[in-house]
Each structure stands twice: as C-alpha cells, then as structure tokens.
Coordinates of C-alpha atoms in Angstrom, one line a residue:
M197 CA 34.8 -17.0 31.7
F198 CA 32.5 -14.0 31.1
R199 CA 35.3 -12.2 29.2
I200 CA 36.2 -15.3 27.1
L201 CA 32.6 -15.8 26.1
T202 CA 32.1 -12.2 25.2
S203 CA 35.3 -12.1 23.2
W204 CA 34.1 -15.0 21.1
F205 CA 30.8 -13.3 20.6
V206 CA 32.4 -10.1 19.4
L207 CA 34.8 -11.8 17.1
G208 CA 32.0 -13.8 15.6
L209 CA 30.3 -10.6 14.5
W210 CA 33.3 -9.9 12.1
A211 CA 32.0 -12.8 10.1
V212 CA 28.7 -11.2 9.3
P213 CA 28.4 -10.9 5.5
A214 CA 29.1 -7.4 4.0
A215 CA 25.7 -7.4 2.4
A216 CA 24.1 -7.3 5.9
Q217 CA 25.9 -4.1 6.7
Q218 CA 23.3 -1.8 5.2
H219 CA 22.5 1.6 6.7
V220 CA 19.4 1.7 8.9
P221 CA 18.0 5.1 9.9
T222 CA 18.3 5.9 13.6
P223 CA 15.5 7.3 15.7
F224 CA 14.8 11.0 15.8
E225 CA 15.3 11.2 19.5
G226 CA 18.8 12.4 20.5
A227 CA 21.0 12.1 23.6
G228 CA 19.3 13.4 26.8
A229 CA 15.9 12.3 25.4
D230 CA 15.7 15.6 23.5
P231 CA 14.9 16.1 19.8
R232 CA 17.9 15.1 17.8
I233 CA 19.8 18.2 16.5
S234 CA 23.2 16.7 15.9
V235 CA 23.9 14.9 12.6
S236 CA 27.1 13.5 14.1
Q237 CA 25.7 11.8 17.1
P238 CA 27.5 8.4 17.1
E239 CA 26.2 4.9 16.6
T240 CA 27.1 3.9 20.1
T241 CA 28.2 5.7 23.2
S242 CA 29.2 4.9 26.8
Q243 CA 27.7 8.1 28.1
A244 CA 24.6 7.7 30.2
S245 CA 22.7 10.3 28.3
G246 CA 23.2 8.6 24.9
G247 CA 20.7 5.8 25.3
Y248 CA 20.2 2.8 23.2
V249 CA 19.9 3.1 19.4
R250 CA 20.3 -0.1 17.3
S251 CA 20.9 -3.7 18.1
V252 CA 23.1 -6.4 16.6
E253 CA 20.2 -8.9 16.9
P254 CA 19.2 -8.9 13.2
Y255 CA 22.7 -9.8 12.2
L256 CA 23.0 -12.8 14.5
G257 CA 20.3 -14.9 12.7
P258 CA 18.7 -17.6 14.8
R259 CA 21.2 -16.9 17.6
G260 CA 19.8 -13.4 18.0
D261 CA 16.7 -14.4 19.9
P262 CA 16.9 -18.2 20.2
L263 CA 13.7 -18.5 22.3
G264 CA 11.8 -15.9 20.2
I265 CA 10.7 -14.1 23.3
R266 CA 11.7 -10.5 22.5
P267 CA 8.7 -9.7 20.2
L268 CA 6.3 -11.3 22.6
L269 CA 7.6 -9.3 25.5
R270 CA 7.6 -6.1 23.5
E271 CA 3.9 -6.6 22.6
R272 CA 3.2 -6.8 26.3
G273 CA 5.2 -3.7 27.1
I274 CA 8.4 -5.3 28.4
Q275 CA 11.7 -4.4 26.7
Y276 CA 15.2 -5.2 27.7
S277 CA 18.6 -4.4 26.2
L278 CA 22.2 -5.1 26.8
T279 CA 25.3 -3.0 26.1
Y280 CA 28.8 -4.4 26.5
I281 CA 31.8 -2.0 26.3
V282 CA 35.5 -3.0 26.6
D283 CA 38.4 -0.5 26.7
V284 CA 42.1 -1.3 26.2
L285 CA 44.0 1.8 27.2
G286 CA 47.6 2.7 28.1
N287 CA 49.8 5.7 28.7
P288 CA 53.3 5.1 27.1
I289 CA 54.5 8.5 28.4
G290 CA 53.6 10.8 31.4
G291 CA 51.4 10.5 34.4
V292 CA 52.3 8.8 37.7
R293 CA 53.7 5.8 36.0
Q294 CA 53.4 4.0 32.6
G295 CA 51.1 1.1 32.1
A296 CA 48.1 -0.4 30.3
I297 CA 44.7 -1.7 31.5
V298 CA 41.7 -3.6 30.3
E299 CA 38.3 -2.5 31.7
D300 CA 34.8 -3.5 30.7
R301 CA 31.2 -2.8 31.6
L302 CA 28.0 -4.7 30.9
N303 CA 24.8 -2.6 31.0
L304 CA 21.4 -4.2 31.5
R305 CA 18.3 -2.1 30.9
L306 CA 14.7 -2.9 31.5
N307 CA 11.7 -0.8 30.4
L308 CA 8.1 -1.5 31.4
D309 CA 5.2 0.2 29.6
L310 CA 2.5 0.2 32.3
D311 CA -0.2 1.2 29.7
R312 CA 0.3 -2.2 28.0
L313 CA 0.9 -4.1 31.1
A314 CA -1.8 -2.7 33.4
G315 CA -3.8 -0.1 31.4
W316 CA -2.0 2.8 33.3
A317 CA -1.9 5.5 30.6
G318 CA 1.4 7.4 30.3
A319 CA 3.2 5.4 33.0
T320 CA 6.6 3.7 32.6
V321 CA 9.2 2.1 34.8
H322 CA 12.9 2.0 34.0
A323 CA 15.7 0.1 35.6
N324 CA 19.4 0.1 34.8
A325 CA 22.2 -2.1 36.3
Y326 CA 26.0 -2.2 35.7
F327 CA 28.5 -5.1 35.9
I328 CA 31.9 -3.4 36.0
H329 CA 35.3 -5.1 35.8
G330 CA 38.9 -4.2 35.3
T331 CA 41.3 -1.5 36.3
G332 CA 41.1 2.3 35.8
L333 CA 43.9 4.0 33.9
S334 CA 43.4 7.4 35.5
R335 CA 43.2 6.0 39.1
Y336 CA 46.3 3.8 38.9
Y337 CA 48.5 5.3 36.2
V338 CA 47.8 8.7 34.9
G339 CA 46.6 10.5 38.0
N340 CA 44.5 13.0 36.1
L341 CA 41.3 14.7 37.1
L342 CA 39.5 14.4 33.7
T343 CA 39.1 10.7 33.8
T344 CA 40.3 9.0 30.6
S345 CA 37.3 6.7 30.2
V346 CA 33.6 7.2 30.8
I347 CA 33.3 3.6 32.0
E348 CA 36.2 3.8 34.5
A349 CA 34.9 2.8 38.0
L350 CA 35.8 0.3 40.7
P351 CA 34.8 -3.3 40.0
A352 CA 31.2 -3.8 41.1
T353 CA 27.8 -5.2 40.4
R354 CA 25.5 -2.2 41.1
L355 CA 22.1 -0.8 40.5
Y356 CA 22.3 2.5 38.6
V357 CA 18.8 3.9 38.2
L358 CA 15.3 2.7 39.1
W359 CA 12.5 5.2 38.5
F360 CA 8.8 5.6 37.7
N361 CA 7.7 8.2 35.1
Q362 CA 4.2 9.6 34.6
S363 CA 3.5 11.5 31.4
L364 CA 0.8 14.2 31.6
M365 CA -0.8 17.0 29.5
D366 CA -0.6 14.9 26.2
G367 CA 3.0 14.3 26.8
Q368 CA 4.1 17.8 27.5
L369 CA 4.8 17.2 31.2
G370 CA 6.8 14.3 32.6
I371 CA 7.1 13.6 36.3
R372 CA 9.8 11.1 37.3
I373 CA 10.3 9.7 40.8
G374 CA 13.0 7.2 42.0
Q375 CA 16.7 6.7 41.9
Q376 CA 18.0 8.9 39.1
A377 CA 21.2 10.2 37.6
A378 CA 21.6 13.8 36.5
D379 CA 24.1 13.0 33.8
T380 CA 21.4 11.3 31.7
E381 CA 19.5 14.5 31.2
F382 CA 21.4 17.6 32.4
V383 CA 24.4 19.4 30.8
V384 CA 24.1 17.1 27.8
S385 CA 25.7 17.7 24.4
Q386 CA 24.6 15.3 21.7
T387 CA 27.7 15.8 19.6
A388 CA 30.0 15.2 22.6
T389 CA 28.6 11.7 23.2
L390 CA 31.2 10.4 20.7
F391 CA 34.1 10.9 23.0
V392 CA 35.7 8.5 25.4
N393 CA 37.0 10.8 28.2
S394 CA 34.5 11.1 31.0
T395 CA 34.5 14.9 31.1
F396 CA 32.6 15.1 27.8
G397 CA 29.6 13.5 29.6
W398 CA 29.2 14.7 33.2
P399 CA 31.7 17.6 33.2
A400 CA 34.6 17.6 35.7
I401 CA 33.4 20.8 37.4
T402 CA 30.3 19.0 38.7
G403 CA 32.0 15.7 39.2
L404 CA 34.8 17.2 41.3
D405 CA 32.8 19.9 43.2
L406 CA 29.7 17.9 44.3
P407 CA 29.7 15.3 47.1
S408 CA 30.4 11.7 45.8
G409 CA 30.8 13.2 42.3
G410 CA 27.1 14.2 42.2
P411 CA 24.3 11.9 40.9
A412 CA 26.2 10.6 37.9
Y413 CA 27.9 7.4 36.8
P414 CA 28.6 5.2 38.6
L415 CA 26.3 6.6 41.4
A416 CA 22.7 7.8 41.3
A417 CA 20.5 9.2 44.0
P418 CA 16.8 9.4 45.0
A419 CA 15.2 12.3 43.2
I420 CA 12.2 13.8 41.7
R421 CA 12.4 15.4 38.2
A422 CA 9.9 17.4 36.2
K423 CA 10.3 18.1 32.5
Y424 CA 7.9 20.5 30.6
V425 CA 8.0 20.6 26.8
P426 CA 5.4 23.2 25.6
G427 CA 6.4 22.9 21.9
N428 CA 8.2 25.2 19.4
G429 CA 11.5 23.8 20.5
F430 CA 11.4 24.9 24.1
S431 CA 11.9 22.7 27.1
L432 CA 12.3 23.2 30.8
Q433 CA 13.4 20.6 33.3
V434 CA 14.3 20.7 37.0
G435 CA 15.6 17.9 39.3
L436 CA 15.7 17.7 43.1
Y437 CA 18.2 15.1 44.2
D438 CA 19.5 13.8 47.5
G439 CA 22.8 15.7 47.7
D440 CA 25.2 12.9 48.5
P441 CA 24.6 9.6 46.7
A442 CA 27.1 7.7 48.8
G443 CA 27.6 9.7 52.0
A444 CA 31.2 10.4 51.2
N445 CA 31.2 13.7 53.2
R446 CA 30.7 11.9 56.5
P447 CA 33.8 12.2 58.7
G448 CA 35.7 9.1 59.6
D449 CA 34.5 7.0 56.6
D450 CA 36.5 5.8 53.7
P451 CA 36.3 8.8 51.4
D452 CA 35.9 6.8 48.3
A453 CA 32.2 7.1 47.4
Q454 CA 32.1 3.9 45.3
R455 CA 33.2 1.9 48.3
L456 CA 30.7 3.5 50.6
D457 CA 27.9 2.5 48.1
R458 CA 29.2 -0.7 46.6
T459 CA 25.9 -1.9 45.2
G460 CA 24.0 1.3 44.3
T461 CA 21.4 0.6 46.9
N462 CA 22.1 3.1 49.7
F463 CA 19.0 5.1 48.7
R464 CA 20.0 8.0 50.9
L465 CA 17.1 10.4 51.7
H466 CA 18.3 12.7 54.5
D467 CA 21.2 14.6 53.0
P468 CA 20.9 18.3 52.1
A469 CA 19.4 18.6 48.6
L470 CA 21.0 19.2 45.2
L471 CA 18.8 21.3 42.8
I472 CA 19.5 21.3 39.1
A473 CA 17.5 23.2 36.5
E474 CA 18.0 24.1 32.8
A475 CA 16.1 25.5 29.9
T476 CA 16.7 24.5 26.3
Y477 CA 15.7 26.0 22.9
A478 CA 16.1 23.7 19.9
Y479 CA 15.6 25.3 16.5
N480 CA 15.2 24.1 12.9
I481 CA 14.1 20.7 14.1
A482 CA 10.7 20.5 12.3
P483 CA 10.6 18.4 9.1
G484 CA 11.4 20.5 6.1
S485 CA 13.3 23.2 8.0
K486 CA 15.7 24.9 5.7
G487 CA 18.2 26.0 8.4
L488 CA 20.6 23.7 10.2
P489 CA 19.4 22.3 13.6
G490 CA 21.0 23.3 16.9
D491 CA 20.1 24.0 20.5
I492 CA 21.1 26.4 23.3
T493 CA 20.9 25.4 27.0
L494 CA 21.2 27.5 30.1
G495 CA 21.3 25.9 33.5
G496 CA 22.6 25.9 37.0
W497 CA 22.9 23.9 40.2
Q498 CA 22.6 24.7 43.9
H499 CA 23.7 22.3 46.7
F500 CA 22.3 23.2 50.1
G501 CA 24.7 21.3 52.3
R502 CA 27.8 22.2 54.2
F503 CA 31.3 21.5 52.9
D504 CA 34.8 21.5 54.4
S505 CA 36.9 24.5 53.6
L506 CA 39.7 23.8 51.1
R507 CA 42.0 26.1 53.1
F508 CA 41.1 26.8 56.7
D509 CA 40.3 24.7 59.8
I510 CA 37.5 25.3 62.3
T511 CA 39.6 27.9 64.2
G512 CA 40.5 29.9 61.0
V513 CA 44.1 28.6 60.9
P514 CA 45.4 27.4 57.5
L515 CA 45.1 23.6 57.2
A516 CA 48.7 23.5 56.2
D517 CA 49.8 25.0 59.6
P518 CA 51.3 22.2 61.8
N519 CA 49.1 23.5 64.6
A520 CA 45.9 23.2 62.7
S521 CA 43.2 20.9 63.9
G522 CA 42.9 19.1 60.6
I523 CA 39.2 19.6 60.5
G524 CA 38.0 21.9 57.7
R525 CA 35.9 25.0 58.6
P526 CA 32.3 24.5 57.5
V527 CA 31.5 26.3 54.2
R528 CA 27.8 26.7 53.2
G529 CA 26.7 25.4 49.8
N530 CA 28.0 24.9 46.3
A531 CA 26.5 26.5 43.2
G532 CA 27.3 27.0 39.6
L533 CA 26.0 28.1 36.2
Y534 CA 26.5 26.5 32.8
A535 CA 25.7 26.9 29.1
V536 CA 25.7 24.4 26.3
Y537 CA 25.6 25.2 22.5
D538 CA 25.2 22.3 20.1
Q539 CA 25.1 23.1 16.4
T540 CA 25.0 21.2 13.1
L541 CA 27.5 23.1 10.8
Y542 CA 27.0 21.0 7.7
R543 CA 24.6 18.3 6.6
E544 CA 25.2 16.2 3.6
S545 CA 22.7 16.5 0.8
G546 CA 19.6 14.2 1.3
K547 CA 20.9 12.9 4.6
D548 CA 19.4 13.5 8.1
D549 CA 22.3 11.9 10.1
E550 CA 25.5 12.7 8.2
G551 CA 27.6 15.8 8.4
L552 CA 29.6 18.0 10.7
G553 CA 28.5 18.9 14.3
F554 CA 30.0 21.4 16.8
F555 CA 29.6 21.8 20.5
V556 CA 30.8 24.0 23.3
R557 CA 30.0 23.9 27.0
A558 CA 31.1 26.3 29.7
A559 CA 30.5 26.3 33.5
W560 CA 31.4 28.6 36.4
S561 CA 31.3 27.8 40.1
P562 CA 32.4 30.8 42.3
T563 CA 31.6 29.2 45.7
R564 CA 34.4 28.8 48.2
S565 CA 33.7 25.0 48.4
S566 CA 34.6 24.5 44.7
L567 CA 37.8 22.7 43.7
I568 CA 37.1 23.6 40.1
D569 CA 35.8 27.1 39.5
A570 CA 35.8 27.4 35.7
Y571 CA 35.4 24.8 33.0
V572 CA 35.0 24.7 29.2
D573 CA 35.0 22.0 26.6
T574 CA 34.5 22.1 22.8
G575 CA 34.8 19.8 19.8
L576 CA 33.9 18.8 16.3
A577 CA 32.5 15.5 15.0
Y578 CA 31.8 14.4 11.5
K579 CA 29.6 11.4 10.6
G580 CA 29.9 9.8 7.2
L581 CA 33.1 11.6 6.2
F582 CA 34.5 8.8 4.1
D583 CA 32.9 7.2 1.1
G584 CA 31.3 3.8 1.9
R585 CA 31.5 4.5 5.7
D586 CA 28.3 6.5 6.2
D587 CA 27.8 5.5 9.8
D588 CA 31.4 6.0 11.0
T589 CA 32.1 9.1 13.1
I590 CA 35.4 11.0 13.6
G591 CA 35.9 13.7 16.2
L592 CA 38.4 16.1 17.9
S593 CA 37.7 17.7 21.3
F594 CA 39.3 19.8 24.0
A595 CA 38.5 20.3 27.7
Y596 CA 39.9 22.6 30.3
A597 CA 39.3 22.7 34.1
R598 CA 40.8 25.5 36.3
I599 CA 41.6 25.0 40.0
S600 CA 39.9 27.5 42.1
D601 CA 41.7 30.5 43.8
E602 CA 40.9 29.0 47.2
A603 CA 42.6 25.7 46.4
Q604 CA 45.6 27.5 44.8
R605 CA 46.0 29.5 48.0
A606 CA 45.9 26.3 50.0
D607 CA 48.8 25.0 47.9
R608 CA 50.7 28.2 48.6
D609 CA 50.1 27.7 52.3
T610 CA 51.6 24.2 52.1
I611 CA 54.7 25.6 50.5
L612 CA 55.0 28.3 53.0
Y613 CA 54.6 26.2 56.1
S614 CA 56.6 23.2 54.9
G615 CA 59.4 25.3 53.6
M616 CA 59.7 22.9 50.7
P617 CA 59.4 24.0 47.0
M618 CA 56.8 22.0 45.2
P619 CA 54.4 22.5 42.3
R620 CA 51.1 24.4 42.8
R621 CA 47.9 23.2 41.1
R622 CA 46.6 25.5 38.4
A623 CA 44.6 23.7 35.7
E624 CA 44.3 20.5 33.7
A625 CA 43.4 20.1 30.1
V626 CA 42.9 17.2 27.6
I627 CA 42.8 16.9 23.9
E628 CA 41.1 13.8 22.4
A629 CA 41.0 12.5 18.8
T630 CA 38.8 9.5 18.1
Y631 CA 37.3 7.5 15.2
Q632 CA 34.2 5.2 15.7
A633 CA 33.9 2.5 13.0
V634 CA 30.6 0.7 12.6
V635 CA 31.1 -3.0 11.9
V636 CA 27.4 -3.6 11.8
P637 CA 24.7 -1.5 13.3
G638 CA 25.0 -1.9 17.1
F639 CA 28.6 -3.0 17.0
T640 CA 31.5 -0.5 16.8
V641 CA 35.3 -0.4 17.2
Q642 CA 36.8 2.9 18.3
P643 CA 40.5 3.8 18.3
D644 CA 41.2 6.7 20.6
A645 CA 44.1 9.0 21.5
Q646 CA 44.2 11.6 24.3
Y647 CA 46.9 14.0 25.4
V648 CA 46.6 15.1 29.1
V649 CA 48.2 18.5 29.9
H650 CA 49.3 18.8 33.6
P651 CA 47.7 15.6 35.1
G652 CA 46.2 16.3 38.5
A653 CA 46.2 19.9 37.5
G654 CA 49.9 20.0 38.0
I655 CA 50.5 18.0 41.2
A656 CA 53.9 16.7 42.2
G657 CA 54.9 13.2 41.2
P658 CA 57.0 10.7 43.2
D659 CA 60.1 12.6 42.3
G660 CA 58.7 15.9 43.7
R661 CA 58.3 17.4 40.3
R662 CA 55.2 18.2 38.4
L663 CA 53.7 15.1 36.7
R664 CA 54.7 15.0 33.1
N665 CA 52.0 15.4 30.4
A666 CA 50.5 12.1 29.5
A667 CA 49.7 10.4 26.2
V668 CA 46.8 7.9 26.3
L669 CA 46.3 5.5 23.5
G670 CA 43.7 2.7 23.1
V671 CA 40.7 1.2 21.5
R672 CA 37.1 0.6 22.5
A673 CA 34.7 -2.1 21.3
T674 CA 30.9 -1.7 21.9
V675 CA 28.1 -4.2 21.3
Q676 CA 24.4 -3.3 21.7
Y677 CA 21.8 -6.0 21.9

C-alpha cells in the first residue's frame, strides 16, 4: 500500500504546470555542512552527507501542507522533512546471475532549535530515521564490493542518527554528542554526491576495512565530534566513535551487521574506539572572488581494536591449511590516510550553481587487517549543460579498490592447499554515467548506467571461473518534502 500511494504521489507531480518549474537558488551550504564550493552539486542526493535542499511542497498547492502546521512549527524551532528514493536496477550481463530489483527508502528528519524552544543559545537536536524496503542488486545478483546503490540495505525500520549539538565561540566551534554517522561529514566530496554507486559516498576502503562497515549508512554509532572553523576557509574536525556499530566482530554471531542491529538502537559503548580526523582548506569562497572555488582535505583514521588475521590462524598456520584451527590470529588495529580534492573547473557567466566540477579522492590503508589497501575515485559533473535545463546535472565517474597483499596471499594459500586452480582476488573497479533531471525543485528522475570490472575483485562464480564484468542499468526517482 505504501508503494502504491507513493507512486500516485510521484506521478501526480508530473502534472505540475511548466510555469511552476522556475529555478530557485539553492543554499550556500554544501554537502558535509561545509561552504559550497561545487557548482555541480546536484538537486537531490541519496548520500548521507548531501542533506536536504529544496522541497516539492510549493508545487503541491493546498495539498502541500493541508493542516498549515509547517510554518507554525518552524517559528517555534521545529522542522521536519521527508525524502523518498526508489531505485529500479538490473544487470543484463555479468555478475553472479542476471536479474532486476526494486528498492526504496523513506528518510524522516527532525530538527529542533533549542534556542527557540527553550532559550538555549546555540543548541540543536537532530534525529534521522530510515524505512527501507526491497532487494539489493549487489547482494543478490552482481556480487560486487562497490555496492551499486547508496540506498541498498536489508529491509528495516531503523534509527540512523540522534545527536545534540552545541555551538560555541560565535559559531566557530561545534561539539556534537550522540549517535552519529561519519559518512555525513568525513571523506566528503560535494561533486561526488551526484552518483548512485555507494562508494562515491562512504568509500569502499573504509566500508570494507572497518567493523560493521564503520559508522556509515545504514549503521551509526555513539560518538563525540568537534569541528573548529576559525575562518579564511580553514576547518578542522575530529570524531571519536564506538568502533563497532553492530558488534559484527563478536565470534559466533551472524556476521551480517545489519541483522545484529536491526533497529539502529544497539547504542554500543564498550568496543575499542575509532578515531577519524581531517583538515580542510576551502578557497575562493568569499562573495566576489575572481578565482574558481575548490577545497583540499587531508585526513586519516585509526581503529584501536583487534582484528582477525586475513591469512593465519592463532598458531601461525595458514587458514587454508586443513589442519588450521579456523580461528584467525589477532591483529592489532586498522589505520589509513586519505585526501580529497574538489574543484570547480568552469562556472557559467552570472551563475553561482551552474558549471563543471571535478573531484578526486585517494586512500591508503597499510595495516595487515585491511581487505582493501589502496583506493581511488574521480569524476566530472556538469550542472546546467543543456539550454532550458539549468538544474539538471550530468556526470561520469570511476572508482578502483585494490585487494591487499595479505588477502591476495591468503588466496594463494587456498590454491596451494586445495590443489585446485581458481581465480585470485586482485581489484575491483566501476565506471558510472548518470543524468539527474529536475522535474520540479525537490523532485528528480535519474537514469544511471554502471560497468563493474571484476565483481568481487575477481572471485570465482558458480562455474569456478572469475565472475564476468557486469553492466548495471536503471533509474532513480527522488522526492523531497
């Protein structure tokens, strides 16, 4: 019933008169709650860092707010918003098997301004919940590591984040406490928020190396975060998170983190910590700047827990040895470094949010516990390329994740001890081309095409041969209210 009602709602928007589809300037704030430096940041995004921009409410007439309560709540410091995303994706060639899926996610946000509500200056509360439905294409069909959709997750109704933020020093310092997600603020590229594949949000190197995928969609973790913005384009932020959002590293449990924390309310507090820190310099962001805006970010993470060795058991015998205990030897910690470069290459004359943007992100994790030890992604996006379609965004991107030497040696051990020839994992890559068309502000339709090179980094399929490269085709619709 929910899907039927939503489908009627979305189809009804197509009937909005063309005269109502005028351009409305977007806020200056960019993805990751940083100053906007990308002219090609899209109208809508499924990435957690992208936030909420414009609403379809003005285009729904009396149906937009039938009780007239949104302005009254806003005056009192209470704001809520809804974002509904539906993906239809399929892989006509390649992967584990061919098929198609429908998946959707409803996102409910609530923001409380405690200054207006209770006279507490600089204090805010934010909550975010997800209602997830459908089947994941990567999980059941493609078998790739760089998940084909940012919204792919097991069906669930779950709390995502719930935090309190206190602003100090005239807004220069923000202290945030509560359940938080690192992918909303760390390793963020504003230009990359256009793309559908999940790795262009929270990159695969952190998602695959950290317990439970790290504090990122669909799981968050209790944390404290401090962000200092002294001015002149500089910012510094550091987050201390519980290092295992779901407890997936505990022996004997179902290893799927989403099943261990089905509702997002585990609130784990006793796991070894995860520390993430980054520094950013944004330039040419002041009004009237002659140069093109951009930013450079340098950061890193350190997980202080113990991990199971990818290759050896507790006695030092290769795990592939039939005489091995099957219990991985403890390995201390996981760490990595990363860099992000986001740059506007061309801005159309007289426009602040139309033009060509470029991004590149790179990360390196040399620790022995890392499945992925090197990662890079890059891409281009152009907003307003076609006449009369000023808010549409088109993009092309590429991502590459390399399997660590330790994991590759483990594969060689398996071949040696089994005596059977089989593929050895090396790396996985994905190329994505996408076009986001704005029907009205807050409502987009986005055809998308991806080509996955060596799904699963080159693992064997049911026939014993390396999985074939996969083509993924589909479309996304997004409504923001």
